[in-house]
PDB file of C-alpha atoms in Angstrom:
ATOM      1  CA  UNK A1500    -154.527 187.551-127.591  1.00 97.00           C
ATOM      2  CA  UNK A1501    -158.082 187.564-128.984  1.00 98.00           C
ATOM      3  CA  UNK A1502    -160.935 186.159-126.932  1.00 99.00           C
ATOM      4  CA  UNK A1503    -163.553 184.307-128.997  1.00 99.00           C
ATOM      5  CA  UNK A1504    -166.711 183.582-127.017  1.00 99.00           C
ATOM      6  CA  UNK A1505    -169.202 180.759-127.680  1.00 98.00           C
ATOM      7  CA  UNK A1506    -166.217 179.130-129.317  1.00 97.00           C
ATOM      8  CA  UNK A1507    -167.663 175.639-129.707  1.00 96.00           C
ATOM      9  CA  UNK A1508    -170.338 176.591-132.239  1.00 95.00           C
ATOM     10  CA  UNK A1509    -169.853 176.757-135.984  1.00 96.00           C
ATOM     11  CA  UNK A1510    -169.296 180.515-135.908  1.00 98.00           C
ATOM     12  CA  UNK A1511    -166.769 180.317-133.098  1.00 98.00           C
ATOM     13  CA  UNK A1512    -164.854 177.514-134.766  1.00 98.00           C
ATOM     14  CA  UNK A1513    -164.689 179.448-138.033  1.00 98.00           C
ATOM     15  CA  UNK A1514    -163.401 182.548-136.263  1.00 98.00           C
ATOM     16  CA  UNK A1515    -160.736 180.615-134.371  1.00 98.00           C
ATOM     17  CA  UNK A1516    -159.442 179.089-137.598  1.00 98.00           C
ATOM     18  CA  UNK A1517    -159.429 182.423-139.433  1.00 98.00           C
ATOM     19  CA  UNK A1518    -157.754 184.421-136.670  1.00 98.00           C
ATOM     20  CA  UNK A1519    -155.161 181.693-136.082  1.00 98.00           C
ATOM     21  CA  UNK A1520    -154.403 181.502-139.810  1.00 98.00           C
ATOM     22  CA  UNK A1521    -153.795 185.256-139.730  1.00 96.00           C
ATOM     23  CA  UNK A1522    -151.236 184.763-136.959  1.00 97.00           C
ATOM     24  CA  UNK A1523    -153.429 185.985-134.111  1.00 96.00           C
ATOM     25  CA  UNK A1524    -153.219 184.036-130.820  1.00 98.00           C
ATOM     26  CA  UNK A1525    -156.728 183.012-129.773  1.00 98.00           C
ATOM     27  CA  UNK A1526    -158.255 182.220-126.402  1.00 99.00           C
ATOM     28  CA  UNK A1527    -161.426 180.190-126.944  1.00 98.00           C
ATOM     29  CA  UNK A1528    -164.170 180.546-124.334  1.00 98.00           C
ATOM     30  CA  UNK A1529    -166.844 177.894-123.888  1.00 96.00           C
ATOM     31  CA  UNK A1530    -168.798 176.419-121.011  1.00 93.00           C
ATOM     32  CA  UNK A1531    -167.710 172.790-121.280  1.00 89.00           C
ATOM     33  CA  UNK A1532    -164.572 170.860-122.165  1.00 86.00           C
ATOM     34  CA  UNK A1533    -165.811 168.303-124.701  1.00 88.00           C
ATOM     35  CA  UNK A1534    -164.496 170.294-127.690  1.00 90.00           C
ATOM     36  CA  UNK A1535    -161.142 171.385-126.260  1.00 94.00           C
ATOM     37  CA  UNK A1536    -159.052 169.184-128.553  1.00 95.00           C
ATOM     38  CA  UNK A1537    -160.988 170.300-131.630  1.00 96.00           C
ATOM     39  CA  UNK A1538    -160.526 173.977-130.776  1.00 97.00           C
ATOM     40  CA  UNK A1539    -156.797 173.519-130.193  1.00 97.00           C
ATOM     41  CA  UNK A1540    -156.550 171.702-133.529  1.00 97.00           C
ATOM     42  CA  UNK A1541    -158.283 174.655-135.209  1.00 97.00           C
ATOM     43  CA  UNK A1542    -155.599 176.952-133.848  1.00 98.00           C
ATOM     44  CA  UNK A1543    -156.711 178.121-130.405  1.00 98.00           C
ATOM     45  CA  UNK A1544    -153.731 178.817-128.162  1.00 98.00           C
ATOM     46  CA  UNK A1545    -155.836 178.482-125.009  1.00 97.00           C
ATOM     47  CA  UNK A1546    -159.290 177.261-124.000  1.00 98.00           C
ATOM     48  CA  UNK A1547    -161.095 178.945-121.107  1.00 98.00           C
ATOM     49  CA  UNK A1548    -164.105 177.269-119.515  1.00 97.00           C
ATOM     50  CA  UNK A1549    -166.697 179.703-118.242  1.00 97.00           C
ATOM     51  CA  UNK A1550    -170.247 180.994-118.448  1.00 97.00           C
ATOM     52  CA  UNK A1551    -171.014 184.249-120.261  1.00 98.00           C
ATOM     53  CA  UNK A1552    -173.794 184.848-117.741  1.00 97.00           C
ATOM     54  CA  UNK A1553    -171.199 184.900-114.943  1.00 97.00           C
ATOM     55  CA  UNK A1554    -169.514 188.289-114.655  1.00 97.00           C
ATOM     56  CA  UNK A1555    -166.427 186.861-112.965  1.00 97.00           C
ATOM     57  CA  UNK A1556    -165.951 184.233-115.662  1.00 98.00           C
ATOM     58  CA  UNK A1557    -166.115 186.801-118.457  1.00 98.00           C
ATOM     59  CA  UNK A1558    -163.718 189.142-116.675  1.00 98.00           C
ATOM     60  CA  UNK A1559    -161.227 186.329-116.093  1.00 98.00           C
ATOM     61  CA  UNK A1560    -161.511 185.126-119.690  1.00 98.00           C
ATOM     62  CA  UNK A1561    -160.779 188.613-121.003  1.00 98.00           C
ATOM     63  CA  UNK A1562    -157.722 189.269-118.841  1.00 98.00           C
ATOM     64  CA  UNK A1563    -154.652 189.841-121.015  1.00 97.00           C
ATOM     65  CA  UNK A1564    -156.628 190.023-124.276  1.00 98.00           C
ATOM     66  CA  UNK A1565    -156.256 192.905-126.703  1.00 98.00           C
ATOM     67  CA  UNK A1566    -159.562 192.182-128.441  1.00 99.00           C
ATOM     68  CA  UNK A1567    -162.834 190.323-127.992  1.00 99.00           C
ATOM     69  CA  UNK A1568    -164.839 188.657-130.727  1.00 99.00           C
ATOM     70  CA  UNK A1569    -168.185 188.432-128.983  1.00 99.00           C
ATOM     71  CA  UNK A1570    -170.577 185.720-130.162  1.00 98.00           C
ATOM     72  CA  UNK A1571    -173.686 185.330-128.029  1.00 97.00           C
ATOM     73  CA  UNK A1572    -175.632 182.049-127.971  1.00 94.00           C
ATOM     74  CA  UNK A1573    -178.627 182.382-130.279  1.00 93.00           C
ATOM     75  CA  UNK A1574    -182.171 183.084-129.092  1.00 95.00           C
ATOM     76  CA  UNK A1575    -181.537 183.339-125.366  1.00 94.00           C
ATOM     77  CA  UNK A1576    -183.648 185.391-122.996  1.00 93.00           C
ATOM     78  CA  UNK A1577    -180.784 186.998-121.054  1.00 95.00           C
ATOM     79  CA  UNK A1578    -178.922 188.303-124.100  1.00 95.00           C
ATOM     80  CA  UNK A1579    -178.825 191.890-122.840  1.00 96.00           C
ATOM     81  CA  UNK A1580    -177.417 190.842-119.460  1.00 97.00           C
ATOM     82  CA  UNK A1581    -174.691 188.802-121.144  1.00 98.00           C
ATOM     83  CA  UNK A1582    -173.879 191.709-123.432  1.00 98.00           C
ATOM     84  CA  UNK A1583    -173.446 193.892-120.359  1.00 98.00           C
ATOM     85  CA  UNK A1584    -171.012 191.385-118.866  1.00 98.00           C
ATOM     86  CA  UNK A1585    -168.899 191.422-122.021  1.00 98.00           C
ATOM     87  CA  UNK A1586    -168.882 195.212-122.179  1.00 99.00           C
ATOM     88  CA  UNK A1587    -167.814 195.450-118.525  1.00 98.00           C
ATOM     89  CA  UNK A1588    -165.031 192.933-119.128  1.00 98.00           C
ATOM     90  CA  UNK A1589    -163.886 194.824-122.223  1.00 98.00           C
ATOM     91  CA  UNK A1590    -163.637 198.004-120.161  1.00 98.00           C
ATOM     92  CA  UNK A1591    -161.734 196.268-117.366  1.00 97.00           C
ATOM     93  CA  UNK A1592    -159.241 194.757-119.811  1.00 98.00           C
ATOM     94  CA  UNK A1593    -158.983 198.011-121.790  1.00 98.00           C
ATOM     95  CA  UNK A1594    -159.223 196.094-125.049  1.00 98.00           C
ATOM     96  CA  UNK A1595    -158.291 197.717-128.333  1.00 97.00           C
ATOM     97  CA  UNK A1596    -161.427 196.347-129.972  1.00 98.00           C
ATOM     98  CA  UNK A1597    -164.732 194.709-129.120  1.00 99.00           C
ATOM     99  CA  UNK A1598    -166.216 193.077-132.210  1.00 99.00           C
ATOM    100  CA  UNK A1599    -169.851 192.091-131.781  1.00 99.00           C
ATOM    101  CA  UNK A1600    -171.158 189.320-134.033  1.00 99.00           C
ATOM    102  CA  UNK A1601    -174.686 190.634-134.463  1.00 98.00           C
ATOM    103  CA  UNK A1602    -177.453 189.998-137.008  1.00 98.00           C
ATOM    104  CA  UNK A1603    -179.129 191.750-139.913  1.00 98.00           C
ATOM    105  CA  UNK A1604    -181.894 194.243-139.140  1.00 97.00           C
ATOM    106  CA  UNK A1605    -181.730 194.461-135.371  1.00 97.00           C
ATOM    107  CA  UNK A1606    -184.374 197.197-135.580  1.00 96.00           C
ATOM    108  CA  UNK A1607    -187.131 194.709-136.520  1.00 96.00           C
ATOM    109  CA  UNK A1608    -189.243 194.169-133.401  1.00 95.00           C
ATOM    110  CA  UNK A1609    -191.015 191.141-134.886  1.00 95.00           C
ATOM    111  CA  UNK A1610    -187.682 189.304-134.768  1.00 96.00           C
ATOM    112  CA  UNK A1611    -187.308 189.243-130.992  1.00 94.00           C
ATOM    113  CA  UNK A1612    -183.782 187.830-130.949  1.00 95.00           C
ATOM    114  CA  UNK A1613    -182.686 190.489-133.459  1.00 96.00           C
ATOM    115  CA  UNK A1614    -184.450 193.228-131.487  1.00 95.00           C
ATOM    116  CA  UNK A1615    -182.621 192.230-128.295  1.00 96.00           C
ATOM    117  CA  UNK A1616    -179.311 192.688-130.076  1.00 96.00           C
ATOM    118  CA  UNK A1617    -180.265 196.239-130.987  1.00 97.00           C
ATOM    119  CA  UNK A1618    -180.015 197.132-127.298  1.00 97.00           C
ATOM    120  CA  UNK A1619    -176.692 195.326-126.961  1.00 98.00           C
ATOM    121  CA  UNK A1620    -175.450 197.309-129.961  1.00 98.00           C
ATOM    122  CA  UNK A1621    -176.659 200.518-128.303  1.00 98.00           C
ATOM    123  CA  UNK A1622    -174.843 199.651-125.081  1.00 98.00           C
ATOM    124  CA  UNK A1623    -171.642 198.914-127.000  1.00 99.00           C
ATOM    125  CA  UNK A1624    -171.831 202.207-128.902  1.00 98.00           C
ATOM    126  CA  UNK A1625    -172.301 204.121-125.642  1.00 98.00           C
ATOM    127  CA  UNK A1626    -169.663 202.158-123.696  1.00 98.00           C
ATOM    128  CA  UNK A1627    -166.592 204.084-124.799  1.00 98.00           C
ATOM    129  CA  UNK A1628    -164.931 200.813-125.853  1.00 98.00           C
ATOM    130  CA  UNK A1629    -163.483 200.826-129.401  1.00 98.00           C
ATOM    131  CA  UNK A1630    -165.893 198.585-131.295  1.00 99.00           C
ATOM    132  CA  UNK A1631    -166.940 197.113-134.591  1.00 99.00           C
ATOM    133  CA  UNK A1632    -170.359 195.535-135.112  1.00 99.00           C
ATOM    134  CA  UNK A1633    -170.910 192.919-137.800  1.00 99.00           C
ATOM    135  CA  UNK A1634    -174.584 192.474-138.711  1.00 99.00           C
ATOM    136  CA  UNK A1635    -174.421 189.043-140.270  1.00 98.00           C
ATOM    137  CA  UNK A1636    -176.894 187.186-142.498  1.00 98.00           C
ATOM    138  CA  UNK A1637    -177.817 183.515-142.222  1.00 97.00           C
ATOM    139  CA  UNK A1638    -175.170 181.096-143.459  1.00 98.00           C
ATOM    140  CA  UNK A1639    -175.160 178.888-146.534  1.00 98.00           C
ATOM    141  CA  UNK A1640    -173.683 176.323-144.151  1.00 97.00           C
ATOM    142  CA  UNK A1641    -176.989 176.041-142.270  1.00 95.00           C
ATOM    143  CA  UNK A1642    -178.133 173.592-144.940  1.00 96.00           C
ATOM    144  CA  UNK A1643    -175.209 171.201-144.428  1.00 95.00           C
ATOM    145  CA  UNK A1644    -176.721 169.057-141.636  1.00 93.00           C
ATOM    146  CA  UNK A1645    -179.478 168.153-144.104  1.00 93.00           C
ATOM    147  CA  UNK A1646    -177.201 167.730-147.138  1.00 96.00           C
ATOM    148  CA  UNK A1647    -177.258 163.914-147.248  1.00 95.00           C
ATOM    149  CA  UNK A1648    -181.028 163.825-146.749  1.00 96.00           C
ATOM    150  CA  UNK A1649    -181.449 166.375-149.539  1.00 97.00           C
ATOM    151  CA  UNK A1650    -179.469 164.179-151.925  1.00 96.00           C
ATOM    152  CA  UNK A1651    -181.544 161.130-150.941  1.00 96.00           C
ATOM    153  CA  UNK A1652    -184.968 162.793-151.153  1.00 97.00           C
ATOM    154  CA  UNK A1653    -184.365 165.388-153.853  1.00 97.00           C
ATOM    155  CA  UNK A1654    -185.876 168.068-151.595  1.00 98.00           C
ATOM    156  CA  UNK A1655    -184.228 171.226-150.244  1.00 97.00           C
ATOM    157  CA  UNK A1656    -186.554 172.397-147.478  1.00 96.00           C
ATOM    158  CA  UNK A1657    -186.636 175.320-145.068  1.00 96.00           C
ATOM    159  CA  UNK A1658    -189.399 176.580-142.781  1.00 96.00           C
ATOM    160  CA  UNK A1659    -190.307 179.628-144.870  1.00 97.00           C
ATOM    161  CA  UNK A1660    -191.857 180.395-148.255  1.00 98.00           C
ATOM    162  CA  UNK A1661    -189.845 179.187-151.232  1.00 98.00           C
ATOM    163  CA  UNK A1662    -189.954 182.652-152.834  1.00 98.00           C
ATOM    164  CA  UNK A1663    -188.873 184.529-149.693  1.00 98.00           C
ATOM    165  CA  UNK A1664    -185.771 186.625-150.516  1.00 98.00           C
ATOM    166  CA  UNK A1665    -182.807 185.921-148.236  1.00 98.00           C
ATOM    167  CA  UNK A1666    -179.357 187.515-148.082  1.00 98.00           C
ATOM    168  CA  UNK A1667    -177.441 184.373-147.173  1.00 98.00           C
ATOM    169  CA  UNK A1668    -173.671 184.357-146.726  1.00 99.00           C
ATOM    170  CA  UNK A1669    -170.731 181.967-146.739  1.00 99.00           C
ATOM    171  CA  UNK A1670    -169.370 181.591-143.204  1.00 99.00           C
ATOM    172  CA  UNK A1671    -165.861 181.487-144.687  1.00 98.00           C
ATOM    173  CA  UNK A1672    -166.468 184.996-146.063  1.00 99.00           C
ATOM    174  CA  UNK A1673    -167.707 186.127-142.652  1.00 99.00           C
ATOM    175  CA  UNK A1674    -164.583 184.896-140.870  1.00 98.00           C
ATOM    176  CA  UNK A1675    -162.331 186.477-143.512  1.00 98.00           C
ATOM    177  CA  UNK A1676    -164.201 189.761-143.136  1.00 98.00           C
ATOM    178  CA  UNK A1677    -163.896 189.590-139.347  1.00 98.00           C
ATOM    179  CA  UNK A1678    -160.125 189.208-139.633  1.00 98.00           C
ATOM    180  CA  UNK A1679    -159.909 192.200-141.955  1.00 98.00           C
ATOM    181  CA  UNK A1680    -162.097 194.341-139.695  1.00 98.00           C
ATOM    182  CA  UNK A1681    -160.032 193.409-136.636  1.00 97.00           C
ATOM    183  CA  UNK A1682    -156.813 194.553-138.262  1.00 94.00           C
ATOM    184  CA  UNK A1683    -158.131 197.729-139.910  1.00 96.00           C
ATOM    185  CA  UNK A1684    -158.066 200.755-137.612  1.00 96.00           C
ATOM    186  CA  UNK A1685    -160.491 202.544-139.920  1.00 96.00           C
ATOM    187  CA  UNK A1686    -163.139 199.965-138.991  1.00 98.00           C
ATOM    188  CA  UNK A1687    -163.207 201.138-135.362  1.00 98.00           C
ATOM    189  CA  UNK A1688    -166.670 202.428-134.380  1.00 97.00           C
ATOM    190  CA  UNK A1689    -168.192 201.012-137.554  1.00 98.00           C
ATOM    191  CA  UNK A1690    -171.324 198.935-138.118  1.00 98.00           C
ATOM    192  CA  UNK A1691    -171.179 196.614-141.128  1.00 98.00           C
ATOM    193  CA  UNK A1692    -173.815 194.510-142.891  1.00 98.00           C
ATOM    194  CA  UNK A1693    -172.143 191.195-143.695  1.00 99.00           C
ATOM    195  CA  UNK A1694    -174.288 189.247-146.135  1.00 98.00           C
ATOM    196  CA  UNK A1695    -174.248 187.830-149.630  1.00 98.00           C
ATOM    197  CA  UNK A1696    -176.440 188.333-152.697  1.00 97.00           C
ATOM    198  CA  UNK A1697    -180.200 187.834-152.412  1.00 98.00           C
ATOM    199  CA  UNK A1698    -181.499 184.356-153.225  1.00 98.00           C
ATOM    200  CA  UNK A1699    -184.715 182.357-152.749  1.00 98.00           C
ATOM    201  CA  UNK A1700    -185.209 178.665-151.992  1.00 98.00           C
ATOM    202  CA  UNK A1701    -186.477 178.205-155.536  1.00 98.00           C
ATOM    203  CA  UNK A1702    -183.308 179.742-156.963  1.00 99.00           C
ATOM    204  CA  UNK A1703    -181.168 177.650-154.632  1.00 98.00           C
ATOM    205  CA  UNK A1704    -182.908 174.487-155.831  1.00 98.00           C
ATOM    206  CA  UNK A1705    -182.284 175.434-159.468  1.00 98.00           C
ATOM    207  CA  UNK A1706    -178.575 175.886-158.753  1.00 98.00           C
ATOM    208  CA  UNK A1707    -178.422 172.617-156.811  1.00 98.00           C
ATOM    209  CA  UNK A1708    -180.019 170.806-159.770  1.00 98.00           C
ATOM    210  CA  UNK A1709    -177.529 172.261-162.206  1.00 97.00           C
ATOM    211  CA  UNK A1710    -174.396 171.713-160.126  1.00 98.00           C
ATOM    212  CA  UNK A1711    -175.256 168.305-158.662  1.00 97.00           C
ATOM    213  CA  UNK A1712    -176.821 166.910-161.815  1.00 96.00           C
ATOM    214  CA  UNK A1713    -179.969 165.681-160.094  1.00 96.00           C
ATOM    215  CA  UNK A1714    -183.459 166.987-159.499  1.00 97.00           C
ATOM    216  CA  UNK A1715    -183.769 169.054-156.311  1.00 98.00           C
ATOM    217  CA  UNK A1716    -187.141 170.542-155.357  1.00 98.00           C
ATOM    218  CA  UNK A1717    -187.605 173.583-153.122  1.00 98.00           C
ATOM    219  CA  UNK A1718    -190.163 172.981-150.398  1.00 97.00           C
ATOM    220  CA  UNK A1719    -191.447 174.825-147.342  1.00 97.00           C
ATOM    221  CA  UNK A1720    -191.347 172.819-144.126  1.00 95.00           C
ATOM    222  CA  UNK A1721    -194.146 173.393-141.590  1.00 96.00           C
ATOM    223  CA  UNK A1722    -192.737 175.810-139.023  1.00 94.00           C
ATOM    224  CA  UNK A1723    -194.333 173.860-136.175  1.00 94.00           C
ATOM    225  CA  UNK A1724    -192.429 170.756-137.265  1.00 94.00           C
ATOM    226  CA  UNK A1725    -189.110 172.594-137.129  1.00 94.00           C
ATOM    227  CA  UNK A1726    -189.912 174.184-133.763  1.00 96.00           C
ATOM    228  CA  UNK A1727    -190.953 170.815-132.350  1.00 96.00           C
ATOM    229  CA  UNK A1728    -187.637 169.326-133.462  1.00 93.00           C
ATOM    230  CA  UNK A1729    -185.813 172.238-131.816  1.00 94.00           C
ATOM    231  CA  UNK A1730    -187.685 171.573-128.587  1.00 95.00           C
ATOM    232  CA  UNK A1731    -186.558 167.937-128.667  1.00 94.00           C
ATOM    233  CA  UNK A1732    -182.994 169.204-129.141  1.00 92.00           C
ATOM    234  CA  UNK A1733    -183.248 171.246-125.953  1.00 93.00           C
ATOM    235  CA  UNK A1734    -184.197 174.707-127.248  1.00 93.00           C
ATOM    236  CA  UNK A1735    -186.018 176.569-124.469  1.00 95.00           C
ATOM    237  CA  UNK A1736    -189.570 177.894-124.827  1.00 95.00           C
ATOM    238  CA  UNK A1737    -188.242 181.414-125.349  1.00 95.00           C
ATOM    239  CA  UNK A1738    -186.133 180.214-128.272  1.00 95.00           C
ATOM    240  CA  UNK A1739    -189.066 178.287-129.709  1.00 96.00           C
ATOM    241  CA  UNK A1740    -191.182 181.443-129.638  1.00 96.00           C
ATOM    242  CA  UNK A1741    -188.390 183.363-131.385  1.00 96.00           C
ATOM    243  CA  UNK A1742    -188.331 180.711-134.105  1.00 96.00           C
ATOM    244  CA  UNK A1743    -192.098 180.925-134.679  1.00 97.00           C
ATOM    245  CA  UNK A1744    -191.899 184.704-134.996  1.00 96.00           C
ATOM    246  CA  UNK A1745    -188.877 184.458-137.275  1.00 96.00           C
ATOM    247  CA  UNK A1746    -190.412 182.029-139.757  1.00 97.00           C
ATOM    248  CA  UNK A1747    -193.647 184.042-139.902  1.00 97.00           C
ATOM    249  CA  UNK A1748    -191.625 187.186-140.634  1.00 97.00           C
ATOM    250  CA  UNK A1749    -189.536 185.432-143.277  1.00 97.00           C
ATOM    251  CA  UNK A1750    -192.698 184.226-145.025  1.00 97.00           C
ATOM    252  CA  UNK A1751    -193.756 187.822-145.626  1.00 97.00           C
ATOM    253  CA  UNK A1752    -190.516 189.794-145.784  1.00 98.00           C
ATOM    254  CA  UNK A1753    -187.583 187.411-146.090  1.00 98.00           C
ATOM    255  CA  UNK A1754    -184.366 188.859-144.647  1.00 98.00           C
ATOM    256  CA  UNK A1755    -182.529 191.065-147.107  1.00 98.00           C
ATOM    257  CA  UNK A1756    -179.459 193.241-146.721  1.00 98.00           C
ATOM    258  CA  UNK A1757    -176.847 194.630-149.102  1.00 98.00           C
ATOM    259  CA  UNK A1758    -173.864 192.555-150.190  1.00 98.00           C
ATOM    260  CA  UNK A1759    -171.900 195.669-151.136  1.00 98.00           C
ATOM    261  CA  UNK A1760    -170.438 196.190-147.664  1.00 98.00           C
ATOM    262  CA  UNK A1761    -169.070 192.656-147.589  1.00 98.00           C
ATOM    263  CA  UNK A1762    -167.647 193.154-151.088  1.00 98.00           C
ATOM    264  CA  UNK A1763    -165.860 196.318-149.963  1.00 97.00           C
ATOM    265  CA  UNK A1764    -164.572 194.578-146.844  1.00 97.00           C
ATOM    266  CA  UNK A1765    -163.237 191.533-148.695  1.00 98.00           C
ATOM    267  CA  UNK A1766    -161.984 193.432-151.732  1.00 97.00           C
ATOM    268  CA  UNK A1767    -163.857 190.967-153.955  1.00 98.00           C
ATOM    269  CA  UNK A1768    -167.447 189.858-154.566  1.00 98.00           C
ATOM    270  CA  UNK A1769    -168.886 187.657-151.818  1.00 98.00           C
ATOM    271  CA  UNK A1770    -169.038 183.930-152.528  1.00 98.00           C
ATOM    272  CA  UNK A1771    -172.289 183.179-154.318  1.00 98.00           C
ATOM    273  CA  UNK A1772    -174.419 180.118-153.670  1.00 98.00           C
ATOM    274  CA  UNK A1773    -173.312 178.317-156.824  1.00 98.00           C
ATOM    275  CA  UNK A1774    -169.637 178.598-155.860  1.00 98.00           C
ATOM    276  CA  UNK A1775    -170.496 177.357-152.368  1.00 98.00           C
ATOM    277  CA  UNK A1776    -172.351 174.314-153.726  1.00 98.00           C
ATOM    278  CA  UNK A1777    -169.476 173.463-156.070  1.00 98.00           C
ATOM    279  CA  UNK A1778    -167.048 173.623-153.145  1.00 97.00           C
ATOM    280  CA  UNK A1779    -169.187 171.381-150.950  1.00 97.00           C
ATOM    281  CA  UNK A1780    -169.874 168.916-153.757  1.00 95.00           C
ATOM    282  CA  UNK A1781    -166.144 168.624-154.444  1.00 93.00           C
ATOM    283  CA  UNK A1782    -165.426 167.667-150.840  1.00 89.00           C
ATOM    284  CA  UNK A1783    -168.538 165.634-149.974  1.00 72.00           C
TER     285      UNK A1783
END
């Protein structure tokens, strides 16, 4: 049995589907029950309701599991405490593997939510638990909630400079890589950058134009506008501050890793943005 935490989000759902397709029984952990049927339909054998901030809940969720795929909610202030709970539960259950779904460049202090994960990574490395750490780039799929609006307006917009280089990645590639890492003993105690080839908003817009057959313009959204929307959606002040720092950092540096590790892990080149757009356009 594999425990997948934060199972109701897009990452958790992708991992459940991938692990289940590979024949791995999955226990999905989430706080509430509104997505139980969806998670079962994706392949989860069990759904456990609990809070990652509650030590007892995490310990109970992990009981009987051979592995944990640990996804932490994004941009939360108590990330290090939650990481400690998961590590303690992994020790108690004597799991064969703790896979931490981390982020690119955890050593960058300007990205507070990345920086926090550096200390979780450190704690995992020092825990004595067999581990693998996936340092994952932002997803192509993050644009999908705005897909229909993009088609209507002819604008593909993000809250950073249109020429900022970004190592985006297909979430389907991430879940495939996670399955391979889980089942490869040589990946124990390894840290892996999981990201695709570098691309800018301008380059994305050019590909969108070509594939979709309509004009799509790259545009930078005001960061304050995006943060304000996040606040209306319930993102806490800490998360809002993380977003402001993140967009300011992206404006100057982007977020760039190497796609070679993902290529080695998959045994093929990572899905590029053009292939992703063609796939989405064919199913939209």
